[in-house]
Amino acid sequence: MLNIKKGFALFLASIFILSITPFVAGATPSNKVAVIVGFKQEPNPQLIRSHGGEVKYVYRYIPAIAASLPPPAIDALRKNPEIAYIELDHEVRAIPLAKPTPPPQPAQNTPWGVAKIEAPKVWNVGYKGAGVKVAILDTGIDTKHPDLTVMGGATFVKGTRSYNDDNGHGTHVAGIVAALDNSIGVVGVAPEAELYAVKVLNKQGSGWVSDVIAGIEWSITNGMQVISMSFGSTSDSQALHDECDKAYYIAGIVLVAAAGNDGPGENTVNYPAKYSSVIAVGATDENDNVADWSSRGPELELTAPGVNIYSTYKGSTYGTLSGTSMACPHVTGTVALILSKNPSLTPSEVRGILQQTAVDLGQPRYDLTYGYGRVNASAAVAATPSRSP
Ligand code: CA
């Protein structure tokens, strides 16, 4: 359990925590338990219904079904030869965000993180992320914000009908990726990237892994090229792992996620950042020092600015937040810049470029605290081969 000191530190860091809770929290009002059922072959919704279950999603890209089941049915189905696994649908919970909202700048301001990774140098050579589709899996995006253009999206949050942001976190993340290059507010890393709001976390920042998977499915179906995930969990999910692998290896989507705020201990990288198909991003400050709370471990791939980051916020406002949640979209934006120079690169080629061009910090070459180093957009795009004619 978190002690009070650490809990407060996490609050300050404003990072999403997925708390995985046992049966009680997974239980629905009808005493059914929210689960994800993996099948060895084709998913079989009729089998779920025949055991008194209610089907929430039949996934398209992995052989799995999200459902709620009476507890005795779970035991019975675990013995069924059609079924590979049954796991709890993890509940997702966010720490409430601090909401400092200083008045908008009179003129456009380039946030320190965007300058630090040298994104403006990339714009000067003609690449601003144009035409690259970026899915922000989060609390939605403020669709009326004057400093953002939201191209489309979807909501998977029960009780909502819009991907508009009712929390603020998703709008902040989106602005880091692609706030518009105009005369107001801030500018993002890739100001011409196409933002899609995929709402998987609700107003309180709560959601379900089953909804996150549905959001990734939407991203595959709708041709997204990059998925940004500023949330994490300390518990593994076979279904989420399979879905990330499918998006990366089959659909060719670059997946970027916040490493987590469980540092400075060893082996503290969260899921989904921990999966090998996902780029795990830790947080650095203005002096390129890693944040104390930034998660560490062998899965950490890169670091990026994540302390005191000024960006767009819900209600057409702006605010300053800290967390690996803010570091992740600096890498997402950099991926958009790379792909706007050469959209035919594979996800693994994009990762290679990011790793080779990162600014080496900490111990020489790769280390568990900074990964390959702090992302450098200018060096990354310079190392990107031009699109073949
Ligand atoms: Ca702007």
Coordinates of C-alpha atoms and ligand atoms in Angstrom, one line a residue:
M1 CA 0.0 0.0 0.0
L2 CA 1.1 3.6 -0.6
N3 CA 2.2 5.4 2.5
I4 CA 1.1 9.0 3.0
K5 CA 4.3 10.5 2.0
K6 CA 4.5 8.6 -1.2
G7 CA 0.8 9.1 -1.9
F8 CA 1.4 12.8 -1.6
A9 CA 4.4 12.6 -3.9
L10 CA 2.3 10.8 -6.4
F11 CA -0.4 13.4 -6.1
L12 CA 2.2 16.1 -6.9
A13 CA 3.4 14.2 -9.8
S14 CA -0.1 14.0 -11.2
I15 CA 0.4 10.7 -12.8
F16 CA -2.3 8.2 -13.5
I17 CA -2.2 5.1 -11.4
L18 CA -4.1 2.0 -12.3
S19 CA -5.0 0.3 -9.1
I20 CA -5.8 -3.3 -9.6
T21 CA -8.3 -4.4 -7.2
P22 CA -9.6 -7.8 -6.4
F23 CA -13.1 -9.2 -6.9
V24 CA -14.9 -6.6 -4.8
A25 CA -14.0 -3.7 -7.0
G26 CA -14.5 -5.8 -10.2
A27 CA -18.0 -6.7 -9.1
T28 CA -20.9 -5.2 -10.9
P29 CA -24.2 -4.2 -9.1
S30 CA -25.7 -7.6 -10.1
N31 CA -22.9 -9.4 -8.3
K32 CA -21.3 -10.3 -11.5
V33 CA -17.6 -9.9 -11.9
A34 CA -16.0 -8.0 -14.8
V35 CA -13.6 -10.2 -16.6
I36 CA -11.7 -10.7 -19.9
V37 CA -12.0 -14.2 -21.3
G38 CA -9.3 -15.3 -23.7
F39 CA -10.2 -18.1 -26.1
K40 CA -7.9 -20.6 -27.7
Q41 CA -9.6 -20.2 -31.1
E42 CA -12.5 -18.0 -32.0
P43 CA -14.3 -16.0 -29.3
N44 CA -17.6 -17.5 -28.4
P45 CA -20.1 -15.0 -27.0
Q46 CA -22.8 -17.7 -26.8
L47 CA -20.7 -19.7 -24.4
I48 CA -20.5 -16.6 -22.1
R49 CA -24.2 -16.0 -22.3
S50 CA -25.0 -19.7 -21.6
H51 CA -23.2 -19.3 -18.3
G52 CA -25.3 -16.2 -17.3
G53 CA -22.7 -13.7 -18.5
E54 CA -23.2 -10.3 -20.1
V55 CA -21.0 -9.6 -23.1
K56 CA -19.4 -6.1 -23.1
Y57 CA -17.0 -6.4 -26.0
V58 CA -16.2 -9.1 -28.5
Y59 CA -12.7 -8.1 -29.6
R60 CA -11.8 -8.1 -33.3
Y61 CA -8.0 -8.4 -33.2
I62 CA -7.5 -10.7 -30.2
P63 CA -9.6 -13.9 -29.5
A64 CA -11.1 -12.4 -26.3
I65 CA -14.4 -11.2 -24.9
A66 CA -14.9 -8.6 -22.1
A67 CA -17.9 -9.7 -20.0
S68 CA -19.4 -9.8 -16.6
L69 CA -19.9 -13.3 -15.1
P70 CA -21.4 -14.8 -12.0
P71 CA -18.4 -16.1 -9.8
P72 CA -19.5 -19.7 -10.1
A73 CA -19.5 -19.4 -13.9
I74 CA -15.9 -18.2 -13.8
D75 CA -14.8 -21.5 -12.1
A76 CA -16.8 -23.5 -14.6
L77 CA -15.5 -21.7 -17.7
R78 CA -11.9 -22.0 -16.5
K79 CA -12.3 -25.8 -17.0
N80 CA -13.8 -25.3 -20.5
P81 CA -11.4 -26.5 -23.2
E82 CA -12.3 -23.5 -25.5
I83 CA -10.9 -21.1 -23.0
A84 CA -7.2 -20.0 -22.7
Y85 CA -7.5 -17.7 -19.7
I86 CA -9.9 -15.6 -17.6
E87 CA -8.6 -12.5 -15.9
L88 CA -10.2 -9.7 -13.9
D89 CA -11.0 -6.6 -15.8
H90 CA -8.8 -4.3 -13.9
E91 CA -10.3 -1.1 -12.5
V92 CA -8.4 2.0 -13.5
R93 CA -8.2 4.9 -11.1
A94 CA -6.5 8.3 -11.5
I95 CA -5.0 10.5 -8.8
P96 CA -6.9 13.8 -8.9
L97 CA -5.0 16.4 -10.9
A98 CA -3.7 19.6 -9.5
K99 CA -5.2 22.3 -11.7
P100 CA -3.1 25.4 -11.8
T101 CA -4.5 27.6 -14.5
P102 CA -2.4 30.7 -15.1
P103 CA -3.9 33.1 -17.6
P104 CA -3.0 32.4 -21.2
Q105 CA 0.1 34.1 -22.4
P106 CA -0.5 37.2 -24.5
A107 CA 1.5 35.6 -27.3
Q108 CA 2.3 32.0 -28.2
N109 CA 4.9 30.4 -25.8
T110 CA 7.1 27.5 -26.7
P111 CA 7.1 25.3 -23.6
W112 CA 10.6 24.3 -22.3
G113 CA 10.1 20.7 -23.1
V114 CA 9.3 21.4 -26.8
A115 CA 12.4 23.6 -27.0
K116 CA 14.6 21.1 -25.0
I117 CA 14.0 18.3 -27.5
E118 CA 14.7 20.8 -30.3
A119 CA 11.4 20.3 -32.1
P120 CA 11.5 23.9 -33.6
K121 CA 14.6 22.9 -35.5
V122 CA 12.6 20.2 -37.2
W123 CA 9.8 22.6 -38.1
N124 CA 12.4 24.8 -39.7
V125 CA 13.4 22.0 -42.1
G126 CA 9.8 21.4 -43.1
Y127 CA 8.5 18.6 -40.9
K128 CA 5.6 19.4 -38.5
G129 CA 3.8 16.0 -38.3
A130 CA 1.5 16.8 -41.1
G131 CA -0.7 13.8 -42.2
V132 CA 0.3 11.6 -39.3
K133 CA -2.6 10.1 -37.3
V134 CA -2.1 10.1 -33.5
A135 CA -4.5 8.5 -31.1
I136 CA -4.5 9.9 -27.6
L137 CA -5.9 7.2 -25.3
D138 CA -6.9 9.2 -22.3
T139 CA -9.8 11.2 -20.8
G140 CA -10.7 12.7 -24.2
I141 CA -9.6 16.0 -25.7
D142 CA -11.3 19.4 -25.3
T143 CA -12.9 19.6 -28.8
K144 CA -13.5 23.4 -28.6
H145 CA -10.0 24.4 -27.4
P146 CA -8.7 27.2 -29.7
D147 CA -5.2 25.8 -29.6
L148 CA -6.1 22.3 -30.7
T149 CA -7.7 20.7 -33.7
V150 CA -9.3 17.3 -33.0
M151 CA -9.8 15.3 -36.2
G152 CA -12.1 12.7 -34.7
G153 CA -12.2 10.0 -32.1
A154 CA -14.5 7.7 -30.0
T155 CA -15.5 7.2 -26.4
F156 CA -15.5 3.8 -24.6
V157 CA -16.4 5.2 -21.3
K158 CA -19.8 4.0 -20.0
G159 CA -22.4 6.8 -19.7
T160 CA -20.6 9.2 -22.1
R161 CA -21.5 9.9 -25.7
S162 CA -18.6 12.3 -26.6
Y163 CA -14.9 12.1 -26.6
N164 CA -14.8 15.7 -25.3
D165 CA -12.5 15.9 -22.2
D166 CA -14.3 16.2 -18.9
N167 CA -11.1 15.8 -16.8
G168 CA -8.3 17.8 -18.3
H169 CA -5.5 15.3 -18.4
G170 CA -6.1 14.2 -22.0
T171 CA -6.2 17.8 -23.3
H172 CA -2.9 18.4 -21.5
V173 CA -1.3 15.4 -23.2
A174 CA -2.8 16.3 -26.6
G175 CA -1.3 19.8 -26.4
I176 CA 2.2 18.5 -25.8
V177 CA 1.9 16.4 -28.9
A178 CA 0.2 18.9 -31.2
A179 CA -0.9 22.3 -29.9
L180 CA -1.3 24.5 -32.9
D181 CA 1.4 26.8 -34.2
N182 CA -0.6 30.1 -34.2
S183 CA -0.5 33.3 -32.2
I184 CA -1.9 32.0 -28.9
G185 CA -1.1 29.8 -25.9
V186 CA 1.5 27.1 -26.6
V187 CA 2.8 25.0 -29.4
G188 CA 3.2 21.2 -29.4
V189 CA 6.1 19.0 -30.6
A190 CA 4.3 18.2 -33.9
P191 CA 1.8 21.0 -34.4
E192 CA 0.4 19.7 -37.7
A193 CA -0.1 16.1 -36.5
E194 CA -3.7 14.8 -36.7
L195 CA -5.1 14.3 -33.2
Y196 CA -7.7 11.7 -32.4
A197 CA -9.3 11.6 -29.0
V198 CA -9.9 8.0 -27.8
K199 CA -11.6 8.4 -24.5
V200 CA -11.0 5.4 -22.2
L201 CA -10.8 7.2 -18.8
N202 CA -13.8 9.0 -17.3
K203 CA -14.2 12.3 -15.6
Q204 CA -12.6 11.1 -12.4
G205 CA -9.8 9.4 -14.4
S206 CA -11.3 5.9 -13.8
G207 CA -11.7 3.3 -16.5
W208 CA -11.2 -0.3 -17.3
V209 CA -8.5 -2.3 -19.1
S210 CA -11.3 -3.7 -21.3
D211 CA -12.0 -0.1 -22.5
V212 CA -8.3 0.5 -23.1
I213 CA -8.2 -2.6 -25.3
A214 CA -11.4 -1.4 -27.1
G215 CA -9.6 2.0 -27.7
I216 CA -6.6 0.2 -29.2
E217 CA -8.9 -1.8 -31.5
W218 CA -10.5 1.5 -32.6
S219 CA -7.0 2.8 -33.4
I220 CA -6.1 -0.2 -35.5
T221 CA -9.4 -0.1 -37.4
N222 CA -9.1 3.6 -38.1
G223 CA -5.5 3.6 -39.3
M224 CA -3.8 5.3 -36.5
Q225 CA 0.0 5.4 -36.8
V226 CA 0.9 6.3 -33.2
I227 CA -0.9 5.6 -30.0
S228 CA -0.1 7.6 -26.9
M229 CA -0.9 6.1 -23.5
S230 CA -0.3 8.3 -20.4
F231 CA -1.5 5.8 -17.9
G232 CA -0.1 2.7 -16.3
S233 CA -0.8 -0.3 -14.1
T234 CA 1.3 -2.4 -11.8
S235 CA -0.6 -5.5 -12.8
D236 CA -0.2 -7.5 -16.0
S237 CA -3.1 -8.3 -18.4
Q238 CA -2.7 -11.0 -21.0
A239 CA -5.4 -9.4 -23.1
L240 CA -3.9 -6.0 -23.1
H241 CA -0.5 -7.5 -23.8
D242 CA -1.9 -9.4 -26.8
E243 CA -3.7 -6.3 -28.1
C244 CA -0.5 -4.2 -27.9
D245 CA 1.5 -6.9 -29.7
K246 CA -1.2 -7.0 -32.4
A247 CA -1.2 -3.2 -32.9
Y248 CA 2.6 -3.1 -33.0
Y249 CA 3.6 -6.2 -34.9
I250 CA 0.6 -6.7 -37.2
A251 CA -0.9 -3.3 -37.6
G252 CA 2.4 -1.4 -37.6
I253 CA 1.5 1.2 -35.0
V254 CA 4.1 2.8 -32.8
L255 CA 3.0 2.5 -29.2
V256 CA 4.3 5.0 -26.6
A257 CA 3.4 4.9 -22.9
A258 CA 4.3 6.6 -19.6
A259 CA 6.8 4.4 -17.6
G260 CA 5.0 5.2 -14.4
N261 CA 5.7 7.3 -11.2
D262 CA 6.8 4.5 -9.0
G263 CA 10.5 5.5 -8.8
P264 CA 13.1 5.7 -7.7
G265 CA 13.0 2.0 -6.9
E266 CA 14.3 -0.7 -9.2
N267 CA 11.9 -2.5 -11.6
T268 CA 9.1 0.0 -11.3
V269 CA 8.0 0.3 -14.9
N270 CA 4.3 -0.1 -15.2
Y271 CA 2.1 -1.9 -17.8
P272 CA 1.5 -1.3 -20.7
A273 CA 4.9 0.5 -20.9
K274 CA 6.5 -2.7 -19.7
Y275 CA 5.5 -4.7 -22.7
S276 CA 8.2 -5.1 -25.4
S277 CA 5.9 -3.8 -28.0
V278 CA 5.5 -0.4 -26.2
I279 CA 8.1 2.4 -25.8
A280 CA 8.4 3.1 -22.0
V281 CA 9.1 6.8 -21.3
G282 CA 10.5 8.2 -18.1
A283 CA 10.5 11.9 -17.0
T284 CA 13.3 14.5 -16.9
D285 CA 13.5 18.1 -15.8
E286 CA 14.8 21.2 -17.4
N287 CA 18.4 20.3 -16.4
D288 CA 18.1 16.8 -17.9
N289 CA 18.0 15.2 -14.4
V290 CA 15.6 12.3 -14.0
A291 CA 12.6 13.0 -11.7
D292 CA 12.8 11.1 -8.5
W293 CA 9.4 9.5 -9.0
S294 CA 10.1 8.4 -12.6
S295 CA 9.9 4.6 -12.9
R296 CA 13.1 2.7 -13.6
G297 CA 14.0 -0.7 -14.9
P298 CA 15.2 -2.8 -17.9
E299 CA 12.0 -1.9 -19.9
L300 CA 12.7 1.8 -19.7
E301 CA 13.5 3.0 -23.2
L302 CA 13.7 6.8 -23.2
T303 CA 13.3 9.8 -21.1
A304 CA 11.6 13.1 -22.0
P305 CA 10.6 16.3 -20.4
G306 CA 8.0 15.6 -17.7
V307 CA 8.5 18.2 -14.9
N308 CA 6.5 21.4 -14.8
I309 CA 5.1 21.1 -18.3
Y310 CA 2.8 23.9 -19.5
S311 CA 0.2 22.8 -22.0
T312 CA -3.5 23.1 -23.0
Y313 CA -6.2 22.2 -20.5
K314 CA -9.9 21.5 -20.5
G315 CA -12.3 24.5 -20.8
S316 CA -10.1 26.3 -23.4
T317 CA -7.5 26.9 -20.6
Y318 CA -3.8 26.1 -20.0
G319 CA -2.0 24.6 -17.0
T320 CA 1.2 23.2 -15.7
L321 CA 1.5 19.5 -14.8
S322 CA 4.2 17.0 -14.0
G323 CA 4.5 13.3 -14.5
T324 CA 5.6 10.6 -16.9
S325 CA 2.2 11.3 -18.3
M326 CA 3.7 14.5 -19.7
A327 CA 7.0 12.8 -20.8
C328 CA 5.2 10.2 -23.0
P329 CA 3.6 12.7 -25.4
H330 CA 7.0 14.4 -26.1
V331 CA 8.0 11.1 -27.6
T332 CA 4.7 10.6 -29.3
G333 CA 5.1 14.0 -31.0
T334 CA 8.6 13.1 -32.0
V335 CA 7.4 9.9 -33.6
A336 CA 4.9 12.0 -35.5
L337 CA 7.7 14.3 -36.8
I338 CA 9.7 11.2 -37.9
L339 CA 6.7 9.7 -39.7
S340 CA 5.9 13.0 -41.4
K341 CA 9.3 12.8 -43.0
N342 CA 9.0 9.1 -43.8
P343 CA 5.6 7.3 -43.2
S344 CA 6.9 4.0 -44.6
L345 CA 9.1 3.3 -41.6
T346 CA 8.2 0.3 -39.5
P347 CA 7.7 0.8 -35.8
S348 CA 10.9 -1.0 -35.1
E349 CA 12.8 1.3 -37.4
V350 CA 11.3 4.3 -35.6
R351 CA 12.4 2.9 -32.3
G352 CA 15.9 2.3 -33.6
I353 CA 16.1 6.0 -34.7
L354 CA 14.8 7.2 -31.3
Q355 CA 17.3 5.1 -29.4
Q356 CA 20.3 6.0 -31.5
T357 CA 19.7 9.7 -31.5
A358 CA 18.7 10.2 -27.8
V359 CA 21.0 12.4 -25.7
D360 CA 22.9 10.0 -23.6
L361 CA 22.4 10.7 -19.9
G362 CA 23.4 8.9 -16.7
Q363 CA 25.8 6.1 -17.2
P364 CA 27.4 5.8 -20.7
R365 CA 25.1 4.2 -23.2
Y366 CA 22.0 2.4 -22.0
D367 CA 21.1 2.5 -18.3
L368 CA 18.1 1.6 -16.2
T369 CA 17.3 5.2 -15.1
Y370 CA 17.5 7.1 -18.4
G371 CA 17.1 4.2 -20.9
Y372 CA 18.9 5.2 -24.1
G373 CA 18.7 8.8 -23.0
R374 CA 16.5 11.9 -23.4
V375 CA 14.7 12.1 -26.7
N376 CA 16.0 14.6 -29.3
A377 CA 13.6 15.3 -32.1
S378 CA 16.0 17.2 -34.2
A379 CA 18.6 14.4 -34.2
A380 CA 15.9 11.8 -34.7
V381 CA 14.5 13.5 -37.8
A382 CA 17.9 14.2 -39.2
A383 CA 18.7 10.4 -38.9
T384 CA 15.4 9.5 -40.6
P385 CA 16.0 8.4 -44.2
S386 CA 13.8 10.3 -46.7
R387 CA 10.9 8.5 -48.2
S388 CA 11.8 6.5 -51.2
P389 CA 10.4 7.9 -54.4
Ligands
CA1 CA -0.6 27.8 -30.2

